[in-house]
Short mmCIF file of C-alpha atoms in Angstrom, two decimals:
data_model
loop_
_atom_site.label_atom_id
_atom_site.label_comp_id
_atom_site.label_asym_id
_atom_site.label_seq_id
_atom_site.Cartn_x
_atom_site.Cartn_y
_atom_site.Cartn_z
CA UNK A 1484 -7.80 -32.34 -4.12
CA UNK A 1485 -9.67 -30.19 -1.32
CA UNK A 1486 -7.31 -32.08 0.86
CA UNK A 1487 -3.99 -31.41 -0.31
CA UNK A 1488 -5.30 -27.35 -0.61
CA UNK A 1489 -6.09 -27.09 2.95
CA UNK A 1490 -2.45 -28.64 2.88
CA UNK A 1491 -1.05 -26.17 1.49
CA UNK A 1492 -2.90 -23.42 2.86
CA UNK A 1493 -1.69 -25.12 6.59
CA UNK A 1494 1.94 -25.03 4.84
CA UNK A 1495 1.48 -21.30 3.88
CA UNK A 1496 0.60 -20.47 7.47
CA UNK A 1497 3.45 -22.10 8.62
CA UNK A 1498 5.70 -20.45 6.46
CA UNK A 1499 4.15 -17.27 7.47
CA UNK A 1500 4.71 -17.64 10.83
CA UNK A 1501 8.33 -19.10 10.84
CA UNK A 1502 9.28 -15.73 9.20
CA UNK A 1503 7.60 -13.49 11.96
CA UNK A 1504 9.13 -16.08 14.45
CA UNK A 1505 12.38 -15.68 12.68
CA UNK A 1506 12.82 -11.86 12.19
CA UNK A 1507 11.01 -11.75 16.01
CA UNK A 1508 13.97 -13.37 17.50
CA UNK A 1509 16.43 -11.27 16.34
CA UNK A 1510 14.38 -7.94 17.22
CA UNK A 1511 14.67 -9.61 20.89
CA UNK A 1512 18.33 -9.91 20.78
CA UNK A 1513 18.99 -6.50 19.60
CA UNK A 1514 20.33 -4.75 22.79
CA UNK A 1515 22.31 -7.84 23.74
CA UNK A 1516 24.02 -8.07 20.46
CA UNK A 1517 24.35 -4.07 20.45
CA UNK A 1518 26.22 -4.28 23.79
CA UNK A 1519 28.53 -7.44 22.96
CA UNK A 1520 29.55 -6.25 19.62
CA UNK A 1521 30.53 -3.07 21.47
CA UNK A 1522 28.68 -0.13 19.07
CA UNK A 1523 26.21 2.59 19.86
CA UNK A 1524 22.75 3.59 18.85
CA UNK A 1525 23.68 5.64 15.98
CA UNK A 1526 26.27 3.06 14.38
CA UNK A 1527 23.56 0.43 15.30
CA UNK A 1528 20.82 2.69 12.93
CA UNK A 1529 23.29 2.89 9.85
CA UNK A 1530 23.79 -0.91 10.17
CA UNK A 1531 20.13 -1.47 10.22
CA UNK A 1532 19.98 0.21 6.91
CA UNK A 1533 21.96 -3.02 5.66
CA UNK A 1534 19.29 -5.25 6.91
CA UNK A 1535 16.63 -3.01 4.39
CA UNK A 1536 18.69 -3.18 1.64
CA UNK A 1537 19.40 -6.66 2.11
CA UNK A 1538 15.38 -7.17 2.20
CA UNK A 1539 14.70 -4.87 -1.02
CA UNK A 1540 17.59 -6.26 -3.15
CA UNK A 1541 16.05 -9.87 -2.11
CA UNK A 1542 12.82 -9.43 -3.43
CA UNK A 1543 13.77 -8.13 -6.26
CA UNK A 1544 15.55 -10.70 -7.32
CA UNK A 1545 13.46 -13.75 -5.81
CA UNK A 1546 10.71 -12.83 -7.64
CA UNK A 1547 11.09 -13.97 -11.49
CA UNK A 1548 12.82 -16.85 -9.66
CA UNK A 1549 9.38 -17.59 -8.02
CA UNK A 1550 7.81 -17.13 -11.66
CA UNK A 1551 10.21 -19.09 -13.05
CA UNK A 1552 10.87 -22.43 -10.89
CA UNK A 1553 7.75 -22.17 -8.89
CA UNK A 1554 7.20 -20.92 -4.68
CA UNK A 1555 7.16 -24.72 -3.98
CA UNK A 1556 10.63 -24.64 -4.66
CA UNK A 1557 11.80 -21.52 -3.88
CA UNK A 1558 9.44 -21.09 -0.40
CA UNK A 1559 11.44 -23.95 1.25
CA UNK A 1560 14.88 -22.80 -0.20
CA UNK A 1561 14.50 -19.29 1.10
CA UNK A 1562 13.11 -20.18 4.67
CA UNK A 1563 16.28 -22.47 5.43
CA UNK A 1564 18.38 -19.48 4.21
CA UNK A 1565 16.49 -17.01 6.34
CA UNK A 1566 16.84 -19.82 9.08
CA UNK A 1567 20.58 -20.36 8.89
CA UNK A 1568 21.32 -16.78 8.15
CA UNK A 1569 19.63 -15.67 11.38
CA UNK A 1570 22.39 -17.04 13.91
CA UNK A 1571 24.62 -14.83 12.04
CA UNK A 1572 23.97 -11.76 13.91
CA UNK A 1573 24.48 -13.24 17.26
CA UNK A 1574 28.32 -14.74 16.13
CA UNK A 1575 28.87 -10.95 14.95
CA UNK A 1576 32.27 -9.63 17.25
CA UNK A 1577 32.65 -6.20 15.88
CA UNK A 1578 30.28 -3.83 13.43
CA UNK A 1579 32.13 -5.39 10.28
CA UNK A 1580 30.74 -8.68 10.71
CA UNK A 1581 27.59 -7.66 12.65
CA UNK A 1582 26.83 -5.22 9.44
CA UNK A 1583 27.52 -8.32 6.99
CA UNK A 1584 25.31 -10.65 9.02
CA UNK A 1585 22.10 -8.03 8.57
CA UNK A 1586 23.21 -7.47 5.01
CA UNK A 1587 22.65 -11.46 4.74
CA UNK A 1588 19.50 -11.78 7.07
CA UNK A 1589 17.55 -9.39 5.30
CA UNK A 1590 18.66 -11.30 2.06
CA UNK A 1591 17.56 -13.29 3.15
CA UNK A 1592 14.33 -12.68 4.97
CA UNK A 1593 13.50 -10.48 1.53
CA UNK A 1594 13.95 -13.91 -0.52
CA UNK A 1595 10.98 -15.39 1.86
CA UNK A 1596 8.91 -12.81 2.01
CA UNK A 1597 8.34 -12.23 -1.59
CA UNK A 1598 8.03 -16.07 -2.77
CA UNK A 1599 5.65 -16.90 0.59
CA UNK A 1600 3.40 -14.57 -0.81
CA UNK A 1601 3.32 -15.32 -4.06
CA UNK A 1602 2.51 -18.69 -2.56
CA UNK A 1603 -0.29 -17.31 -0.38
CA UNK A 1604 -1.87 -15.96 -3.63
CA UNK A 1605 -1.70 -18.92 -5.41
CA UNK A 1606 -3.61 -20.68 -2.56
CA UNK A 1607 -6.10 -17.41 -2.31
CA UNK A 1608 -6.59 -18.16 -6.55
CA UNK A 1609 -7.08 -21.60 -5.21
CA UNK A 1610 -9.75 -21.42 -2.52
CA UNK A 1611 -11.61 -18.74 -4.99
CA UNK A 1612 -11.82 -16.22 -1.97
CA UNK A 1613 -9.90 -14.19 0.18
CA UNK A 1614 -7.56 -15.49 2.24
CA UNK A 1615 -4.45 -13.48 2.24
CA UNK A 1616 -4.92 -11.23 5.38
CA UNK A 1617 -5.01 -14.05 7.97
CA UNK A 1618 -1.75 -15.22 6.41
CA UNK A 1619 -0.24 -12.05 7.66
CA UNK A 1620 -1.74 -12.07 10.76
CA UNK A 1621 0.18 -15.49 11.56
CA UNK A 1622 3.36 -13.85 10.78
CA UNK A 1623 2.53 -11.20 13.92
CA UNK A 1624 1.73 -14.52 15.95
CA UNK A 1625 5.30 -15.71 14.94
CA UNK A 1626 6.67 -12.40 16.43
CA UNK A 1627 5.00 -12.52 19.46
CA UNK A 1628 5.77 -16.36 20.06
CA UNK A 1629 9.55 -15.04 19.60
CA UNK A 1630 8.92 -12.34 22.38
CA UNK A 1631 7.98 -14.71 24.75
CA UNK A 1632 10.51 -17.52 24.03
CA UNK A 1633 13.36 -14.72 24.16
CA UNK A 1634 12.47 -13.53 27.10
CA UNK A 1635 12.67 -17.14 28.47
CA UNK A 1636 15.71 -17.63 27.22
CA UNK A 1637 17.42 -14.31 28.08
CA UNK A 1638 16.08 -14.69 31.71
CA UNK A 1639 17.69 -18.46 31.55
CA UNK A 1640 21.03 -16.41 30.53
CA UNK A 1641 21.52 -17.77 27.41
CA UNK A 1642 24.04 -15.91 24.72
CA UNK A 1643 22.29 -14.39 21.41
CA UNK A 1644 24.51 -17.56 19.74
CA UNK A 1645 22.75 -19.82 21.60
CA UNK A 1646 19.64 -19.04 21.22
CA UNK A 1647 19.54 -17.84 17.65
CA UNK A 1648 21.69 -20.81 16.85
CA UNK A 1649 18.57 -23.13 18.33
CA UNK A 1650 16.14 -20.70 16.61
CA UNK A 1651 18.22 -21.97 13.07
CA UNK A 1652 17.21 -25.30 13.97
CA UNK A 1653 13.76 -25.07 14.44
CA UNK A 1654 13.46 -22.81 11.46
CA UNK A 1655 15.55 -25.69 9.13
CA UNK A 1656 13.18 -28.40 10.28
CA UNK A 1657 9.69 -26.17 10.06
CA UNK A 1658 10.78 -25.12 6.27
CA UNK A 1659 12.19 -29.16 5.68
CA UNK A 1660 8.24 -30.46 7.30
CA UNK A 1661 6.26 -27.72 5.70
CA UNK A 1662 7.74 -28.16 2.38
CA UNK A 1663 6.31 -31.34 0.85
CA UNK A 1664 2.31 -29.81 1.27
CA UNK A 1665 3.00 -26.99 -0.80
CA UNK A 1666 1.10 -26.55 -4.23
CA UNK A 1667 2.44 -27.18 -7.53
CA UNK A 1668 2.95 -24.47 -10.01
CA UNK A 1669 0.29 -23.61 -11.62
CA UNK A 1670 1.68 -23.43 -14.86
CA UNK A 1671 3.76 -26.32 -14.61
CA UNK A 1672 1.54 -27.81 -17.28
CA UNK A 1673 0.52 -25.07 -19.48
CA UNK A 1674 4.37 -24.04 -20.14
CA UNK A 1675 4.85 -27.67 -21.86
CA UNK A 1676 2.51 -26.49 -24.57
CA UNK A 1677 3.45 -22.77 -25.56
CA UNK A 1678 7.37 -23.68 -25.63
CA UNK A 1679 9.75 -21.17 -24.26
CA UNK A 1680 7.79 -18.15 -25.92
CA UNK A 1681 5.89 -17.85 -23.15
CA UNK A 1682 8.98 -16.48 -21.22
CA UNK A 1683 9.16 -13.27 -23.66
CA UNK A 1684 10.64 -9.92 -21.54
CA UNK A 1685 7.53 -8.29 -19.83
CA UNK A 1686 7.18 -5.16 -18.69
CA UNK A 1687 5.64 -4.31 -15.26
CA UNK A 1688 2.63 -3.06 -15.79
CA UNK A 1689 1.57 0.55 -14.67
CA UNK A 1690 -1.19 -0.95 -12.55
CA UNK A 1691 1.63 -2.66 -10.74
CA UNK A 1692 3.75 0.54 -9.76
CA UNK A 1693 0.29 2.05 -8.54
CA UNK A 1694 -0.64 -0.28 -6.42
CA UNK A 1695 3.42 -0.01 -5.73
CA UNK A 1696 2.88 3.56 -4.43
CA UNK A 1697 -0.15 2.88 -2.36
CA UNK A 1698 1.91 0.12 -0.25
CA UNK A 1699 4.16 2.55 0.52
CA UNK A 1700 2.13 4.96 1.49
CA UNK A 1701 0.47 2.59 4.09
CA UNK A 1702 3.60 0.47 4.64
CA UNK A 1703 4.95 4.38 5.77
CA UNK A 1704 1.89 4.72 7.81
CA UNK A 1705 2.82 1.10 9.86
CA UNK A 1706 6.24 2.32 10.25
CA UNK A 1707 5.64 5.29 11.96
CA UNK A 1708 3.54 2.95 14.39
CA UNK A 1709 6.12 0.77 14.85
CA UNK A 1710 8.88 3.33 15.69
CA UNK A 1711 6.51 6.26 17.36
CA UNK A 1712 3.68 5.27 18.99
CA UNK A 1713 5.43 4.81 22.38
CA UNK A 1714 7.66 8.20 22.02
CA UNK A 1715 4.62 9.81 21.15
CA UNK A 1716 2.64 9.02 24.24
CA UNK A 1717 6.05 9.25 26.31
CA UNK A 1718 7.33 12.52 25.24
CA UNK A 1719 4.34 14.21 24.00
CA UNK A 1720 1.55 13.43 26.31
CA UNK A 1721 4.20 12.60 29.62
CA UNK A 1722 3.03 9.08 30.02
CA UNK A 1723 4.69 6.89 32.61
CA UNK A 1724 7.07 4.22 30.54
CA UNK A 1725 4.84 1.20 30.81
CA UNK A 1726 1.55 3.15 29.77
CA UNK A 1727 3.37 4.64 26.83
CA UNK A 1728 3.83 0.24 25.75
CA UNK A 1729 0.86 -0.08 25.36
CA UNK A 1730 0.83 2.16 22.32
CA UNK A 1731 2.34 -0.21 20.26
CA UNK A 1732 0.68 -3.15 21.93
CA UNK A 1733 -2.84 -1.85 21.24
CA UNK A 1734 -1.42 -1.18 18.02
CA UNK A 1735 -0.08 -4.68 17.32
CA UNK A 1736 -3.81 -6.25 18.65
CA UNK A 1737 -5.70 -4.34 16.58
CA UNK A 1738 -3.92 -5.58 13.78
CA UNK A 1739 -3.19 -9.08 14.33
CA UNK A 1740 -7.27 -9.46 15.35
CA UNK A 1741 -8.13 -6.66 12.05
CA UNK A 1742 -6.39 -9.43 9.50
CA UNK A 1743 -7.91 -12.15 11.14
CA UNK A 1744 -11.13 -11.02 10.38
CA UNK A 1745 -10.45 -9.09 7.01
CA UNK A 1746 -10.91 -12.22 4.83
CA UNK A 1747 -14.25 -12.19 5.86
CA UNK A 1748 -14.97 -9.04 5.13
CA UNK A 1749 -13.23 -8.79 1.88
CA UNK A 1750 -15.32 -11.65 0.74
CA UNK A 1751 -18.25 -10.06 1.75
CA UNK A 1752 -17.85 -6.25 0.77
CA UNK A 1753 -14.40 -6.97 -1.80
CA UNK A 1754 -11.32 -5.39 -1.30
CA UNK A 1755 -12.05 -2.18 -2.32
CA UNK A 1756 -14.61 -1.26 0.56
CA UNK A 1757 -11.46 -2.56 3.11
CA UNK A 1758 -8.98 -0.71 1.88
CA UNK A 1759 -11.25 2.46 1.17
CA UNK A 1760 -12.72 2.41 4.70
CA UNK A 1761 -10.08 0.81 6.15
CA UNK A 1762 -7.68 3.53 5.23
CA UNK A 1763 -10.41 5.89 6.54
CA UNK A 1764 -10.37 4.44 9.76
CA UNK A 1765 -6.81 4.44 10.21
CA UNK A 1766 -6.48 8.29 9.09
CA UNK A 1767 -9.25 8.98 11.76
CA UNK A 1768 -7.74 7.04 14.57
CA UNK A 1769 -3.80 7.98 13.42
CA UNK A 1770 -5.80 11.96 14.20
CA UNK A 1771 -7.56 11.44 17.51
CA UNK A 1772 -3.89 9.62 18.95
CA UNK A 1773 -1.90 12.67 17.40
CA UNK A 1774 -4.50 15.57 18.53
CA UNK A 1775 -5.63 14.02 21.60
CA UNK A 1776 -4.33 15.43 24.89
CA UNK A 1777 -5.63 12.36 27.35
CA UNK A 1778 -3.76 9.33 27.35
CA UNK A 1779 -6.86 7.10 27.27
CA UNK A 1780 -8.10 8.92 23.64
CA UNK A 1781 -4.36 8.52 22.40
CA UNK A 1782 -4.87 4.80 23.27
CA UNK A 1783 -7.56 4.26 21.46
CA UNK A 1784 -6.75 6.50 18.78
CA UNK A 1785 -3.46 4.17 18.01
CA UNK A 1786 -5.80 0.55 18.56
CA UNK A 1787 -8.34 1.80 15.71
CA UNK A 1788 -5.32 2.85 12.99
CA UNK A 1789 -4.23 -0.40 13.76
CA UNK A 1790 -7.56 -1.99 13.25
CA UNK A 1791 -7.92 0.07 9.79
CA UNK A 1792 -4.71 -0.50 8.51
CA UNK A 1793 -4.65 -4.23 9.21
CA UNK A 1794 -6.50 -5.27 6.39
CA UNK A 1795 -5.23 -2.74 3.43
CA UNK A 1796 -1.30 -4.17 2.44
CA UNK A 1797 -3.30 -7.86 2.34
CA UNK A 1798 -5.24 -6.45 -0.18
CA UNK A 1799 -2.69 -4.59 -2.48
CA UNK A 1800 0.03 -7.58 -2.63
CA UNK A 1801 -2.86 -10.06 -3.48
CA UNK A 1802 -4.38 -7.44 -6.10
CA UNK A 1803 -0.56 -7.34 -7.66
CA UNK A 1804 -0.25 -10.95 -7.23
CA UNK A 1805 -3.71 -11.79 -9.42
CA UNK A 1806 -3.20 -9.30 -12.02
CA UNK A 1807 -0.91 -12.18 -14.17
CA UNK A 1808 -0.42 -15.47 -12.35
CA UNK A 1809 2.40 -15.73 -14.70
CA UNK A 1810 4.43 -13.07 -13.25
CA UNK A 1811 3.06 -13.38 -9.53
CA UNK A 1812 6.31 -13.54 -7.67
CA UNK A 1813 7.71 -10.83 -10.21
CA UNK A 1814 4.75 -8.58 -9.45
CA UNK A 1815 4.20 -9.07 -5.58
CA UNK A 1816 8.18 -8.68 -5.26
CA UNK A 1817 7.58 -4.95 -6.84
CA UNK A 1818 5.16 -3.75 -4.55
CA UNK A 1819 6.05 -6.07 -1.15
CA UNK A 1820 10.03 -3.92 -2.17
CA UNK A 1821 8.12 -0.65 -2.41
CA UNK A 1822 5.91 -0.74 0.56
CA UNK A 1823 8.90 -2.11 2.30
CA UNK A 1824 10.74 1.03 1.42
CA UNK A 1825 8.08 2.95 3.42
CA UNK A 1826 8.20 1.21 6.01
CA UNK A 1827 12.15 1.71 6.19
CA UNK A 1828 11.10 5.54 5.32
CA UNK A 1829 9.05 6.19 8.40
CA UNK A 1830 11.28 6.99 10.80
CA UNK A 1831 13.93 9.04 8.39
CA UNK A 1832 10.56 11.38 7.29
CA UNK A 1833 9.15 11.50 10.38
CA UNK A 1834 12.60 12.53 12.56
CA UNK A 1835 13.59 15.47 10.02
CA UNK A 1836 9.88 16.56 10.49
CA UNK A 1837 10.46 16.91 14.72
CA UNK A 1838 12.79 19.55 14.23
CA UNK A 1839 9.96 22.20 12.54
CA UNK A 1840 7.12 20.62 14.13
CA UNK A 1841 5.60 18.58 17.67
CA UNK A 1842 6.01 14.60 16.78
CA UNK A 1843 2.39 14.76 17.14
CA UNK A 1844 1.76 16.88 14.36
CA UNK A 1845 3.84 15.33 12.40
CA UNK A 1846 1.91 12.51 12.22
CA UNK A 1847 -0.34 14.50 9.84
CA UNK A 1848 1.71 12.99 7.02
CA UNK A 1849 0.79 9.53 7.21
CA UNK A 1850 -3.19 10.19 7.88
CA UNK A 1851 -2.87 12.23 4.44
CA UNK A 1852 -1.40 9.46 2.86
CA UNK A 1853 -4.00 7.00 4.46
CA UNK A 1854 -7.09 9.47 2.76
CA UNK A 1855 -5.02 9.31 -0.15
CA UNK A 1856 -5.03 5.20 -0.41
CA UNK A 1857 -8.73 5.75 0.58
CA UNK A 1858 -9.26 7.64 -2.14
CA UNK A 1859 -7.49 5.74 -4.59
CA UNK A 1860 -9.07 1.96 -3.32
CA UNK A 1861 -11.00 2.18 -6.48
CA UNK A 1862 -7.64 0.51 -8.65
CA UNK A 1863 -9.08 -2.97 -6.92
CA UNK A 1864 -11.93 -2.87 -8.67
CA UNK A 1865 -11.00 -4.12 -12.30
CA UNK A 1866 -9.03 -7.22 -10.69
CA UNK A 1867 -11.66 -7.80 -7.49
CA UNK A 1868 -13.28 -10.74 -9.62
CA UNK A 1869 -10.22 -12.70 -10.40
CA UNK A 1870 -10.08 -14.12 -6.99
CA UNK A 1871 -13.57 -15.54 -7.29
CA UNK A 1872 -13.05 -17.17 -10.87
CA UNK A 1873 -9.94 -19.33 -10.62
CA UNK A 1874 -10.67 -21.21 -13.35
CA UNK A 1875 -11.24 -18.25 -16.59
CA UNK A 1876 -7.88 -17.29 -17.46
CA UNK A 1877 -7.10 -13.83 -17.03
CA UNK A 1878 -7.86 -12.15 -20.11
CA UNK A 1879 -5.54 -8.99 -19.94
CA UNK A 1880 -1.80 -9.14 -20.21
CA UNK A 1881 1.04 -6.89 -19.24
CA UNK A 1882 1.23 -4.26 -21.22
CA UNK A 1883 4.57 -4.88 -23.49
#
């Protein structure tokens, strides 16, 4: 039995990190694809917005699926999707077909995110600790693995077909090998007995949409990382343009290494201490980069938000994912489509903001909303021991 866990948990990983390899490969072809297809920046941004709403209207729906036929089946089915769907954008000729090939992707890429991690929580229930945050820490290894196999192949001088279409490959036959060592359903036996009662409508719980609001508030907080850490030190501090990478880069380290070593620290001090003090730590480093006028500060300003932040969305999708195994995928898909809002939301809040404030004050906004999911770490506490106990069944249900 211990065998075929650490199978599964191998299986997870590889999931994990075939969707950051995945979604990484198509970041990497961006400008080519921009310049064949012929569109600008702006049009480029509006089309984008079909690659979020792709991603939210994906989860949404994947996630009873998930409840319903189980992530063994659903993980595979929605990596070869996300897999064949990412060649798309690189056969796009015009912003028509470019537009429908994001609207797909993110489909797509929504579909796997949602029923991998309602996977990963199933193995975490497994393994009766934490193990959630080095999952997502594999799925930044997949997007740097994509960086440097791009570059490769754009040096080489292959075509964004070419090499996404060889990316689809690899993807189909990691999801078709990875497959068989996923777990079962948990409930696969336990539905036999209560009949198709068991099914009844539930209603998402208000502990849900909480910890709904808090991922957004920190998925926010990522964003703005993602798409202003390098203007910042560029246009607010005067940085050359390869100091002002490595903003994002020290960024990116901290949390890659951060959810590497959260699991270990959430089993040791629970989930609530590392998203309490992790959030902490990010609002005080997010405030030394944003107040800082010295490069070097502003460096390490943006590596410790990283390092605080890496460990707190872990924690929220695998609280939302243990508060009913039942209605995992259903749950996770709520507050993994939330927080993914936020993230989508960073640069839209943050732009508007520039024009009645510097950028750097305007990063005020996410280390307020990083004391606020600091302050509110205490809705952990009342689900921290279901991890620990796989085998007591939960013994609150969804409020109907």
């Amino acid at each position: 039995m211990e065998r075929h866990l650490r199978a599964g948990r191998l299986a997870t990983f590889a999931y994990f990190t075939l969707n950051g390899f995945l979604l990484g490969m198509w970041i990497v072809h961006i400008p080519d694809i921009e310049h064949r297809v012929g569109i600008g920046h702006a049009t480029l941004g509006w089309l984008l917005l079909l690659l979020g709403a792709g991603a939210f209207t994906g989860m949404q729906a994947v996630g009873p699926l998930t409840d319903r036929f189980g992530a063994r089946t659903v993980v595979p089915a929605s990596a070869a999707l996300c897999s064949a769907a990412v060649v798309l954008p690189g056969l796009a000729t015009n912003a028509w077909t470019l537009g429908a090939a994001l609207l797909a992707l993110g489909l797509a890429n929504g579909c796997l995110d949602v029923s991998m991690n309602a996977h990963a929580v199933q193995v975490e229930r497994a393994y009766a600790r934490p193990v959630m945050s080095a999952f997502h820490a594999t799925f930044s290894i997949g997007g740097v693995l994509a960086a440097l196999i791009g570059a490769g192949t754009l040096s080489w001088g292959w075509t964004p077909a070419a090499t996404l279409g060889a990316t689809a490959v690899v993807g189909l036959a990691a999801s078709a090998l990875a497959a068989p060592a996923l777990l079962r359903p948990e409930r696969a036996v336990a539905a036999e007995t209560p009949g198709p009662a068991v099914r009844t409508r539930r209603r998402t719980p208000r502990h849900i949409w909480l910890l709904a609001v808090l991922a957004f508030m920190v998925m926010l907080s990522e964003g703005v990382a993602n798409d202003w850490s390098t203007l910042h030190l560029s246009r607010v501090l005067d940085a050359p343009a390869a100091t002002a990478a490595l903003a994002y880069g020290a960024f990116a380290t901290a949390m890659t290494v951060g959810r590497l070593l959260a699991d270990r620290l959430s089993a040791r001090f629970g989930p609530v201490a590392i998203l309490r003090y992790g959030a902490s730590v990010a609002a005080i480093g997010l405030a030394a980069a944003a107040l800082s006028p010295w490069i070097p500060l502003a460096l390490v300003g943006w590596t410790v938000f990283g390092a605080g932040l890496s460990g707190c969305v872990p924690q929220l999708f695998s609280a939302a994912g243990h508060t009913d195994h039942e209605a995992a995928g259903a749950n996770v898909s709520r507050v993994a489509g939330i927080g993914y809002i936020g993230m989508l939301a960073g640069p839209a809040v943050i732009g508007p903001l520039t024009h009645v404030m510097p950028l750097n004050l305007a990063f005020l906004l996410p280390v307020v909303f990083c004391v606020i999911a600091a302050g509110a770490a205490g809705i952990l506490r009342p689900r921290t021991e279901a991890v620990p106990r796989p085998t007591v069944e939960p013994a609150t249900e969804p409020a109907a």
